[in-house]
XYZ file of C-alpha atoms in Angstrom:
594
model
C 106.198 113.915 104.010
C 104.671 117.409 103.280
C 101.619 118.845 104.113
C 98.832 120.248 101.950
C 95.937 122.320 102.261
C 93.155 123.932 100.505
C 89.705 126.365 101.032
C 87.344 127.594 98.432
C 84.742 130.094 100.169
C 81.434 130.520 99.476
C 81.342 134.409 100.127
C 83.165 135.814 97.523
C 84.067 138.690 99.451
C 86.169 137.412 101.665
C 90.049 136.320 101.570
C 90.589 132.846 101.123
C 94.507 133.567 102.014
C 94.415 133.945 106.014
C 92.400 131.233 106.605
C 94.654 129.067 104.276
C 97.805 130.645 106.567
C 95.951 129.375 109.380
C 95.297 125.887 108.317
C 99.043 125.302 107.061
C 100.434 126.533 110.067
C 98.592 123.699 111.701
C 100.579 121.369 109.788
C 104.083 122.827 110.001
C 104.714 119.373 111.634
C 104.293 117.333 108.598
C 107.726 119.857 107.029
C 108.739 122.953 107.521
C 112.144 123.181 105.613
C 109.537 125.205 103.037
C 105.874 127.122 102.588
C 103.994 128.335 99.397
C 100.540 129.747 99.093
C 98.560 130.522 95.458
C 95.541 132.269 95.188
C 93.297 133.486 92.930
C 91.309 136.467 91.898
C 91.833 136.627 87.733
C 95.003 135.549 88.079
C 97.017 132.840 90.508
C 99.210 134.432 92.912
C 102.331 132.883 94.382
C 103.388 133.631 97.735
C 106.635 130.731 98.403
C 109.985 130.359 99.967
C 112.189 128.032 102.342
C 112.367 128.506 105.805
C 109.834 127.635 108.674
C 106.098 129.413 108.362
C 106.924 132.442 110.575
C 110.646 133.275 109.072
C 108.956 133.396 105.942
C 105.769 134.958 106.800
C 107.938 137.681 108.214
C 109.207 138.023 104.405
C 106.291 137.563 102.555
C 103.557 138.450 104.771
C 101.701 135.232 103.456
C 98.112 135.979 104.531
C 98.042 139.197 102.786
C 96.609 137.951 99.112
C 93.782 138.225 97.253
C 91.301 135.605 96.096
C 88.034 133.340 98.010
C 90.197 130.230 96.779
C 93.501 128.691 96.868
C 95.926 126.052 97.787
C 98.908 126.012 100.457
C 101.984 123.435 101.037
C 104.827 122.993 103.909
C 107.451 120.764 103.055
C 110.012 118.212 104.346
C 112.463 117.872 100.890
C 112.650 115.110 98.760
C 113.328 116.283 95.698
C 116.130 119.513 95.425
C 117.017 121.374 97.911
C 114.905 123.596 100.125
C 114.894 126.504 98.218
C 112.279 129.088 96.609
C 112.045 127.340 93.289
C 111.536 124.140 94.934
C 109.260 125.373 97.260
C 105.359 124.087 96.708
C 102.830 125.446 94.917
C 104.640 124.400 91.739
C 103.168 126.130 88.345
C 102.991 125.202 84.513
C 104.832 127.312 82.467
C 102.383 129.880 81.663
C 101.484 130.488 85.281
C 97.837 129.101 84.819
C 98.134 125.831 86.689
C 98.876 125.815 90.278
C 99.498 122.385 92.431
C 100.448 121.525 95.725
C 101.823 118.029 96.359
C 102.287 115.290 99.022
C 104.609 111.881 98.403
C 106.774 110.982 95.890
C 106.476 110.642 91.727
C 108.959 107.738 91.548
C 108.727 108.069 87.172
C 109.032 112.020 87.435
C 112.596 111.558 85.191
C 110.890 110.131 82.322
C 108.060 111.895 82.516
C 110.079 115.408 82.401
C 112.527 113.914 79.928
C 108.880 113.290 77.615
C 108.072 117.223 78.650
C 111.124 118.650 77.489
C 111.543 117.058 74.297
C 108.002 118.144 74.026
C 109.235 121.974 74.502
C 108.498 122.185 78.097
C 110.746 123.769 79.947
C 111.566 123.087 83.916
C 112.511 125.447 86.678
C 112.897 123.652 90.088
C 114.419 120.361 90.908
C 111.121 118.638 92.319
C 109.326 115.635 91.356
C 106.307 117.375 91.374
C 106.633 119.812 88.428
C 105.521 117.326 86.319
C 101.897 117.678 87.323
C 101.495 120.642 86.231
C 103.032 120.806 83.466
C 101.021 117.573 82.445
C 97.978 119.190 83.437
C 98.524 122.066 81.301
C 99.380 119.257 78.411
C 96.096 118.143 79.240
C 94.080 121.048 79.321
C 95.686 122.505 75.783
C 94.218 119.293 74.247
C 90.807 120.133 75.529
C 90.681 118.629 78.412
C 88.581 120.473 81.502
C 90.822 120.130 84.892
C 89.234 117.595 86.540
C 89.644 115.016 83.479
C 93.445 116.615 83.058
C 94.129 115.865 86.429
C 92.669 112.158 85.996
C 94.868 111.647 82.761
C 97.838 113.367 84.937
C 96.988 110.303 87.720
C 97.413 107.536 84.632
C 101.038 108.149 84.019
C 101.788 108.765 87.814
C 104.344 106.155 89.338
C 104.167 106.691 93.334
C 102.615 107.774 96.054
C 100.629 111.486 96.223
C 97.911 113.760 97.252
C 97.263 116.432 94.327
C 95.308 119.863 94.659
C 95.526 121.573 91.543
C 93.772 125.093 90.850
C 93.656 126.820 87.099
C 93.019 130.400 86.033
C 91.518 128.374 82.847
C 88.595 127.007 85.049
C 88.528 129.267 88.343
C 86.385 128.577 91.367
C 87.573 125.501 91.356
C 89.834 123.023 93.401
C 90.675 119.457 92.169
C 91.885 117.021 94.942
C 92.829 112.957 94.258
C 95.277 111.069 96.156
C 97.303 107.535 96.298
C 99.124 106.012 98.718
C 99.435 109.394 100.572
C 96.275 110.945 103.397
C 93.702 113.662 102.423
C 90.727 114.535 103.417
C 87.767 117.145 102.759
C 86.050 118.940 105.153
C 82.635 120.612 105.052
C 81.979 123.627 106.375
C 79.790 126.291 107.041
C 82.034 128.955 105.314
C 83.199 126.633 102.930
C 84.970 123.569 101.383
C 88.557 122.208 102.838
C 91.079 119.723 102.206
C 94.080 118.831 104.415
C 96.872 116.224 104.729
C 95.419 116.046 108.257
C 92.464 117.048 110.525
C 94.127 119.569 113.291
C 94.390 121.717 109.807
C 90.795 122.744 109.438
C 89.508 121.132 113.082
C 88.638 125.552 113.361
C 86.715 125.347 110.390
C 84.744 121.940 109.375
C 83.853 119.011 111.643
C 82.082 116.903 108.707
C 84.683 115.535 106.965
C 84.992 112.962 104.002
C 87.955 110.192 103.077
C 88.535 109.975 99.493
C 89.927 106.409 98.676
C 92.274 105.844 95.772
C 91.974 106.854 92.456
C 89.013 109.120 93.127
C 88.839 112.829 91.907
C 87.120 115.531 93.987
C 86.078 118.788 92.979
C 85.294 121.453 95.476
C 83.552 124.542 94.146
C 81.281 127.191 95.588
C 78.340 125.027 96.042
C 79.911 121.884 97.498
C 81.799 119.087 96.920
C 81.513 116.372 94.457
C 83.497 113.125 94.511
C 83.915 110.942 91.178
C 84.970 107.320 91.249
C 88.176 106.027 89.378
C 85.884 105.046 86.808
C 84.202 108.747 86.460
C 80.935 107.470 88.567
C 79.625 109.898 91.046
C 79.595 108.578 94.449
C 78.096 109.215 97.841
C 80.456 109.151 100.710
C 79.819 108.638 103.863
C 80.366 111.938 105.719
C 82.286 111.103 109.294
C 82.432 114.059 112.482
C 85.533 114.434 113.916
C 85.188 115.172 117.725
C 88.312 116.170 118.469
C 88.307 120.078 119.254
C 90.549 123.028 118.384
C 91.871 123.751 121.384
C 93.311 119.963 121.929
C 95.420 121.037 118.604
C 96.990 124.118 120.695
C 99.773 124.734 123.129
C 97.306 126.180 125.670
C 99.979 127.732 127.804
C 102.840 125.255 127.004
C 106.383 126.073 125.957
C 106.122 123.161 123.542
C 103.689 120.443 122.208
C 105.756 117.697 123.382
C 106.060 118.941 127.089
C 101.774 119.699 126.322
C 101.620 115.942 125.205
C 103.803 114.465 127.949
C 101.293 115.807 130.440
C 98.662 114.360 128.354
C 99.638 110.805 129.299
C 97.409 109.829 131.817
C 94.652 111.120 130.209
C 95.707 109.555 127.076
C 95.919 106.285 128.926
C 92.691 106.541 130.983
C 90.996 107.179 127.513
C 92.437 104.464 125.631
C 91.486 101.813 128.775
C 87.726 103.095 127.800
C 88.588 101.074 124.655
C 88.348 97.455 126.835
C 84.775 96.291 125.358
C 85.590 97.230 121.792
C 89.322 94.750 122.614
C 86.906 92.159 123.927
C 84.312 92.007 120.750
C 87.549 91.578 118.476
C 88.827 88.975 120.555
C 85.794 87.189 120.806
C 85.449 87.273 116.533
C 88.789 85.702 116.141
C 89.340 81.919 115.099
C 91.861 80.537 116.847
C 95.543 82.595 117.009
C 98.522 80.422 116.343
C 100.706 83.193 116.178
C 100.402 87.251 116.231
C 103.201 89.307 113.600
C 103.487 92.945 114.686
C 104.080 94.970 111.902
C 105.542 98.654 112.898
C 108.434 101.390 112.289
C 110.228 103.361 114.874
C 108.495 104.006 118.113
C 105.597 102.188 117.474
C 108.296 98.859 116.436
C 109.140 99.390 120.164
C 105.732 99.141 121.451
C 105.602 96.267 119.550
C 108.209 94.494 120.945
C 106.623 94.716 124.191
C 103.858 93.529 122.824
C 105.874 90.406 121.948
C 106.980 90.186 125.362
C 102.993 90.350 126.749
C 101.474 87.859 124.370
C 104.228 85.477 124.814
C 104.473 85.180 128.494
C 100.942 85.776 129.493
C 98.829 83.763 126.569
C 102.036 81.649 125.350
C 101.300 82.760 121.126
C 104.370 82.818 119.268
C 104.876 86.425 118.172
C 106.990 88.387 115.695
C 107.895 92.029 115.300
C 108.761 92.927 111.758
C 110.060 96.638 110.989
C 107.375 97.598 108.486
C 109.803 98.293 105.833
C 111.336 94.642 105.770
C 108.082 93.342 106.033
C 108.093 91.855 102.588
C 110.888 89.301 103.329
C 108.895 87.935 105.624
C 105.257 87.751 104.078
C 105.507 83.909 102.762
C 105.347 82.932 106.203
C 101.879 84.132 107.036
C 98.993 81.841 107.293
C 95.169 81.937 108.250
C 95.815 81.642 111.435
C 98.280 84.525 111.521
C 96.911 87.562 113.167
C 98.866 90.468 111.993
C 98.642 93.822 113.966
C 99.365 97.090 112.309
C 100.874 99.944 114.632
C 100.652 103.239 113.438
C 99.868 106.992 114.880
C 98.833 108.338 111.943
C 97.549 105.391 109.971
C 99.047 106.742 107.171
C 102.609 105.243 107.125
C 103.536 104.306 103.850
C 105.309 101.196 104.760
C 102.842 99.847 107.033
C 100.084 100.185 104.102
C 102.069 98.350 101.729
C 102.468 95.194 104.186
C 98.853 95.618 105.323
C 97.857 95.073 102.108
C 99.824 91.903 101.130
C 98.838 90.636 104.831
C 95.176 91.011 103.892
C 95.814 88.300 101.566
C 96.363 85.588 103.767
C 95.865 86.532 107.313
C 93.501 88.205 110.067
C 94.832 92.113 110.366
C 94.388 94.683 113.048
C 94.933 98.224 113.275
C 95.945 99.952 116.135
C 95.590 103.883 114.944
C 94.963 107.276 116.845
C 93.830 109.021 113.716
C 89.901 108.170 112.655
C 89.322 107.217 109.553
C 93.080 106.853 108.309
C 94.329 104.407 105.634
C 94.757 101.639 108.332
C 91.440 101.909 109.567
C 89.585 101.528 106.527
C 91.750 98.703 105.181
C 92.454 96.448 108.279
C 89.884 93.811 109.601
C 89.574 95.004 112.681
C 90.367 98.264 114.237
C 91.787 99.609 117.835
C 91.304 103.173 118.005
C 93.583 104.786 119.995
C 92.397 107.783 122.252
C 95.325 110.170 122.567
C 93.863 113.087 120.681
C 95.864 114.983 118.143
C 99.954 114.871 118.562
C 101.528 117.480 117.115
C 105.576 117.152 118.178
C 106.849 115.262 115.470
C 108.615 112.665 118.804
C 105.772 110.454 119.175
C 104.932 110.660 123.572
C 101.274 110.058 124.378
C 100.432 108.257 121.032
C 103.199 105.708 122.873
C 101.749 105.263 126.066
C 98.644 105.052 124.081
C 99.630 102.163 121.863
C 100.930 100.674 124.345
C 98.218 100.984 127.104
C 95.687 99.050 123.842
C 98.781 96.370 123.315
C 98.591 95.350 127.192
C 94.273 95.607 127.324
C 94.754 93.143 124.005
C 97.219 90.676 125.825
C 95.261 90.394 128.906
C 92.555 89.954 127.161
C 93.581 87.204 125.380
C 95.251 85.360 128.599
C 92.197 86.589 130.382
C 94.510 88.096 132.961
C 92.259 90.188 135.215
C 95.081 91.028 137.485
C 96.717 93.148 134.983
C 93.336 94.327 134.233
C 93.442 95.828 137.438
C 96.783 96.974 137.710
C 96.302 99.519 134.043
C 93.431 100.999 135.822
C 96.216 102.062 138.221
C 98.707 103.936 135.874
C 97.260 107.107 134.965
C 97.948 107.888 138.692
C 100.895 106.797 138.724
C 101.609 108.676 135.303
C 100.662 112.042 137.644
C 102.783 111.132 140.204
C 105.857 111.335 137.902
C 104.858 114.544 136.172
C 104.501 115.908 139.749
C 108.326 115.716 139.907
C 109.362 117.378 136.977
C 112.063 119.441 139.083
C 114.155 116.347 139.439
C 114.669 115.735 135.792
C 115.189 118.967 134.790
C 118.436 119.533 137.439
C 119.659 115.930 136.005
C 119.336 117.187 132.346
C 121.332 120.250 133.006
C 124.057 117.885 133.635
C 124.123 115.659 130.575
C 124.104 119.015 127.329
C 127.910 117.995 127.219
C 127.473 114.309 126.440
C 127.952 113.778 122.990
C 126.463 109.440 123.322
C 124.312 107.916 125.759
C 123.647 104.274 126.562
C 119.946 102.963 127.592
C 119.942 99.945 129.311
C 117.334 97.686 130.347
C 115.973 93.740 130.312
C 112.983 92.019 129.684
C 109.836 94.221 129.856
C 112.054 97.402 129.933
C 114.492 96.582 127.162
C 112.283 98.406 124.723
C 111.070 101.255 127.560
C 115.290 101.742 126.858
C 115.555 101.650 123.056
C 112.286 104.533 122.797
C 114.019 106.467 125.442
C 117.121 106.477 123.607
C 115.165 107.249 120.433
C 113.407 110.323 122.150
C 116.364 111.503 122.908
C 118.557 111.466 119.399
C 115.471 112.420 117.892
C 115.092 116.131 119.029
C 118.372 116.520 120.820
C 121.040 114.865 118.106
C 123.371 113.445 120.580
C 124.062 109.889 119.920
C 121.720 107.798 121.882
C 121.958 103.470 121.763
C 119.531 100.989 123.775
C 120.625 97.767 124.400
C 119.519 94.726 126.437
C 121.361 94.827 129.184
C 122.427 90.839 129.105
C 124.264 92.047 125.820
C 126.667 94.276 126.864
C 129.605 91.677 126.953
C 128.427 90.663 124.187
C 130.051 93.971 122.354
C 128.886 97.071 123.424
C 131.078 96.964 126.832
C 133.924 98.443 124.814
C 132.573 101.717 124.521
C 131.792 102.361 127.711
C 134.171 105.122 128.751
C 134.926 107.776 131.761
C 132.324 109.687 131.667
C 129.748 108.321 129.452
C 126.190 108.602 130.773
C 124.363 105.148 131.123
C 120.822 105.260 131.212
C 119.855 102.507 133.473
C 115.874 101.295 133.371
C 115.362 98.800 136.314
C 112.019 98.656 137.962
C 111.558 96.261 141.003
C 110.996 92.578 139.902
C 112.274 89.437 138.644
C 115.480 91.184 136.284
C 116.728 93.861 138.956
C 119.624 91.345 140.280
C 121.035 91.140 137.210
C 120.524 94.396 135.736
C 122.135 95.513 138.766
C 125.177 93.176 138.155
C 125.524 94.996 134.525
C 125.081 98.509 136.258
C 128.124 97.662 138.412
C 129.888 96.370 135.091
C 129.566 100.171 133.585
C 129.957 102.121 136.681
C 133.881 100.191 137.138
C 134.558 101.912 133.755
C 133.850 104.977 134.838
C 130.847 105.633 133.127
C 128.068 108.011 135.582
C 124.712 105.933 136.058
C 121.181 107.621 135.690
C 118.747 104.808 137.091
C 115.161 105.112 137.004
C 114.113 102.580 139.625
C 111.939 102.372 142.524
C 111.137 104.692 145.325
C 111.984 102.026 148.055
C 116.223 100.752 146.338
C 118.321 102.043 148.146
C 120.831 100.103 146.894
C 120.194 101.885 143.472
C 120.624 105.276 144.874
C 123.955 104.253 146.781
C 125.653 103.277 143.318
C 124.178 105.678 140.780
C 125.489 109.250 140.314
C 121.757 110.454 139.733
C 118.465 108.359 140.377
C 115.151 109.114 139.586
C 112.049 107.652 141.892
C 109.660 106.403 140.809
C 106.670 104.393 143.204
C 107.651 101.237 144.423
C 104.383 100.000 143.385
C 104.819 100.039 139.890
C 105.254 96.428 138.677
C 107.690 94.933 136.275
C 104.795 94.226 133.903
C 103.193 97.393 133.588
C 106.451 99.696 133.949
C 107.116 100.757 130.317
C 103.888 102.711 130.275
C 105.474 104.644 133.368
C 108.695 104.608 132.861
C 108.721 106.102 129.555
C 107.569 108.953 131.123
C 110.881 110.336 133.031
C 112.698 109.461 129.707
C 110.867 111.505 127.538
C 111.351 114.233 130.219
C 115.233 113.774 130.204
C 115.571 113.629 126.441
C 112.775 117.274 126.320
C 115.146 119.123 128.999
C 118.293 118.192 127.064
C 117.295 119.619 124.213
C 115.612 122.601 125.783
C 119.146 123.136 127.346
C 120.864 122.837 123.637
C 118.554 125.557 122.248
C 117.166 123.125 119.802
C 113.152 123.406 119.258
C 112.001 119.719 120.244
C 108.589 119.758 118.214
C 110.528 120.269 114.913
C 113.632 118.190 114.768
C 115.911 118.260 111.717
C 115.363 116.012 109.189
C 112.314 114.509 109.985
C 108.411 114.717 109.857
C 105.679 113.594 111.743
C 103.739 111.176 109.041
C 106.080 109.248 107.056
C 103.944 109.049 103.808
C 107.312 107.731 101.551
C 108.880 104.598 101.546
């Protein structure tokens, strides 16, 4: 889970190494325990250390090199420690090879064991100094870089995106990838590739999606693209039409308070979506049973998918955690439509079912990122409309998955009634950003708690397990969400004095008896934060804080506004810990590794 970029300039009197600067720094959520540049002008330079992009650039001053071409990395450790040696670009031993790396060699051991008793010798602890060094292997047998690089690729075990650059063969980048996202931009200036597009949205629009096993070479007069067989190819040449400035803070403290406020956009955008829903629909055999397949937040908008398809078209539906998807995959059948939920289209887990599902079954993708992995693999795509998302806690991309979920369930129970009522929630959406005050005074009472418990039933149970992820993601206190039925069933006995209880009860048919578990936690002392309608006022008499939200908000189509105060209270928290909410520790936005 790293990021990786690189430029080769057609003007050869201009710097290659600002622009590269530039371009990682758009990526610094993909990793930032680590960030290398190399350059070249008659010899590769190394600029690397750990640390996030600005303590280092204050060390190194990173854009400050020499050379129209080069490579850059950020990382999120795999392999060794953050440190300088393990920092990316990693180098052969003679300081002629340069590579930058994304995923995980899972043979690196053997292969380095091979090296050494070759008389290579190592330096850092990372999987990825093997390429190199094979490269270099390569090379010294005659090899030019791109066919080095291809023999490198044959003994590869794992996932990875490669950019290699040699002082052997200058003006000259050499891209392939497996199992991990890349793509190439054209430009007017010159040739990019990135781990993702708000990397080079500033400097290329045209962009190209190598598949697997093909080698791309990017060079002063364009970029060529060689099958895994050698073949040139044509590819097709795709425009992304998302702009700069949707990549950028524009005024915000953070991305994630930028993409909060986002939502109702997001959603209005994603409801534009309903014809493309229908057409899919309408090409599907008969459904006798839908399998979500999905990992963290996007698993939760998944299970209220399950609840949707369920009780308004009455299909039998699973939700499978992508990574346990393989204990499940003898069950699918032709009639199994299996739907892929992913922001980035890139997650490594998800890929791997998707592929054994296209063996059997109907798939569909669900993805905010054009022309990612999921899109070009499943049988039918829903393409999100949230724009880019750069806070590694997933907000509008949720409300966005979601808002396609409920347009594909009432779609299938051809339930214009909740047709009508999604056209309603970007306003409603507004309405609760228009009372940010509220959560922020509630927050400032909560930095002490070191647990928190998120209640809720029925639709809402998963609005409370994604609002207690959002808030152990970025703020690291212990956060649980539980169906609220199941607190005698266990959970009960840690409910102490004083422990906040996050309690998610919208008007409707499970209010009585989540109020009747409400009671159950406040008699143990613990101090109730309800996010419930405008109109109980028998919530507000029994909870210590209560945020309103308008009474017109239905049980069905709740988690797509309820989310929203949660996501507030778990931002404000955090802001209130001094922790930096876009880049929590320990994890990264696209989770390219199994």
């Amino acid at each position: 889970m790293c990021g990786i970029v690189g430029c080769i300039l057609k003007d050869n009197d201009e710097d290659v190494a600002p622009i590269l600067f530039d371009c990682i720094s758009k990526l610094e959520y993909r990793g930032y325990d680590s960030i290398g540049l190399a350059t070249y002008d008659g010899n590769i330079h190394v600029k690397k250390d750990k640390g996030k992009i600005d303590e280092v650039n204050q060390k190194l001053d990173l854009p400050n090199m020499p050379g129209d071409f080069g490579i850059a990395h950020v990382r999120w450790a795999t392999h060794g420690d953050p440190s300088k040696l393990n920092s990316h670009p990693q180098l052969d031993e003679e300081n002629t090879i340069a590579v930058v790396h994304n995923g995980i060699i899972e043979n690196n051991t053997k292969i380095k064991a091979d090296l050494i008793a070759e008389g290579h010798t190592f330096k850092s602890d990372t999987d990825t100094e093997v390429i190199p060094h094979l490269i270099q292997k390569f090379m010294d047998e005659g090899f030019d870089l791109e066919h080095a690089v291809r023999k490198t690729i044959e003994i590869l075990e794992g996932a990875y995106a490669i950019a290699a650059i040699s002082s052997r063969e200058p003006d000259k980048i050499v891209a392939t990838r497996k199992d991990s996202p890349l793509i190439i931009g054209l430009g007017e200036d010159g040739y990019y590739l990135a781990s993702d597009s708000p990397a080079i949205l500033k400097y290329a629009k045209d962009i190209i999606y190598p598949e697997k096993g093909e080698i791309i070479i990017l060079d002063k007069s364009g970029v060529v693209v060689h099958d895994e067989f050698d073949n040139p190819i044509n590819k097709e040449v795709d425009t992304i039409n998302w702009t700069p400035e949707m990549a950028e803070k524009e005024g915000y403290d953070h991305f994630m308070i930028k993409e909060i406020n986002e939502q109702a956009t997001a959603v209005r955008n994603t409801l534009t979506q309903r014809d493309n829903i229908q057409k899919i629909i309408d090409d599907l055999d008969d459904v006798s049973r839908v399998c979500f397949v999905a990992c963290g937040t996007s698993y939760h908008a998944s299970l209220t998918g399950k609840y949707l398809l369920e009780s308004l078209a009455g299909i039998p539906t699973d939700v499978i955690l992508a990574s346990e998807f393989k204990y499940s995959a003898k069950t699918l059948k032709e009639d199994t439509l299996v739907i892929f939920i992913s922001q980035s289209g890139e997650t490594a887990d998800s890929l791997k079912a998707l592929d054994v599902a296209n063996q059997t079954s109907k798939t569909l993708g669900i993805v905010n990122v054009a022309g990612s992995s999921i899109t070009r693999r499943a049988q039918y795509v829903i393409q999100t409309q949230a724009g880019p998302e750069i806070g590694v806690a997933a907000t509008k991309t949720y409300v966005s998955q979601l808002t396609a979920i409920y347009m594909f369930s009432a779609l299938m129970a051809e339930n214009e009634e909740l047709l009508d009522e999604l056209d309603k929630v970007p306003d409603f959406i507004d309405e609760v950003l228009m009372d940010v005050e509220s959560i922020k005074s509630m927050s400032k009472r909560y930095n002490y708690a070191k647990d928190f418990f998120y209640l809720g039933r029925g639709y809402v149970y998963p609005t409370a397990l994604e609002g207690a992820l959002k808030l152990k993601e970025i703020s690291y206190i212990h956060g649980e969400g539980y169906a609220a039925g199941e607190l005698k069933h266990g959970p009960l006995a840690l409910i102490d004095e004083g422990i906040p209880v996050v309690i998610v009860i919208p008007p409707g048919e499970s209010h009585k008896k989540t109020m009747s578990n409400l009671e159950e936690v406040k008699s143990r002392g613990a101090h109730i934060l309800a996010f419930g309608a405008d109109n109980d006022y028998e919530l507000k008499n029994k909870s210590e804080d209560v945020f309103c939200i308008n009474s017109e908000v239905s049980e069905i189509i709740s988690p797509l506004v309820y989310i929203v105060p949660l996501q507030l209270l778990s931002y404000y928290v955090t802001i209130g810990k001094g922790f930096d909410p876009d880049k929590p520790r320990n994890l990264a936005k696209c989770v390219t590794v199994e």
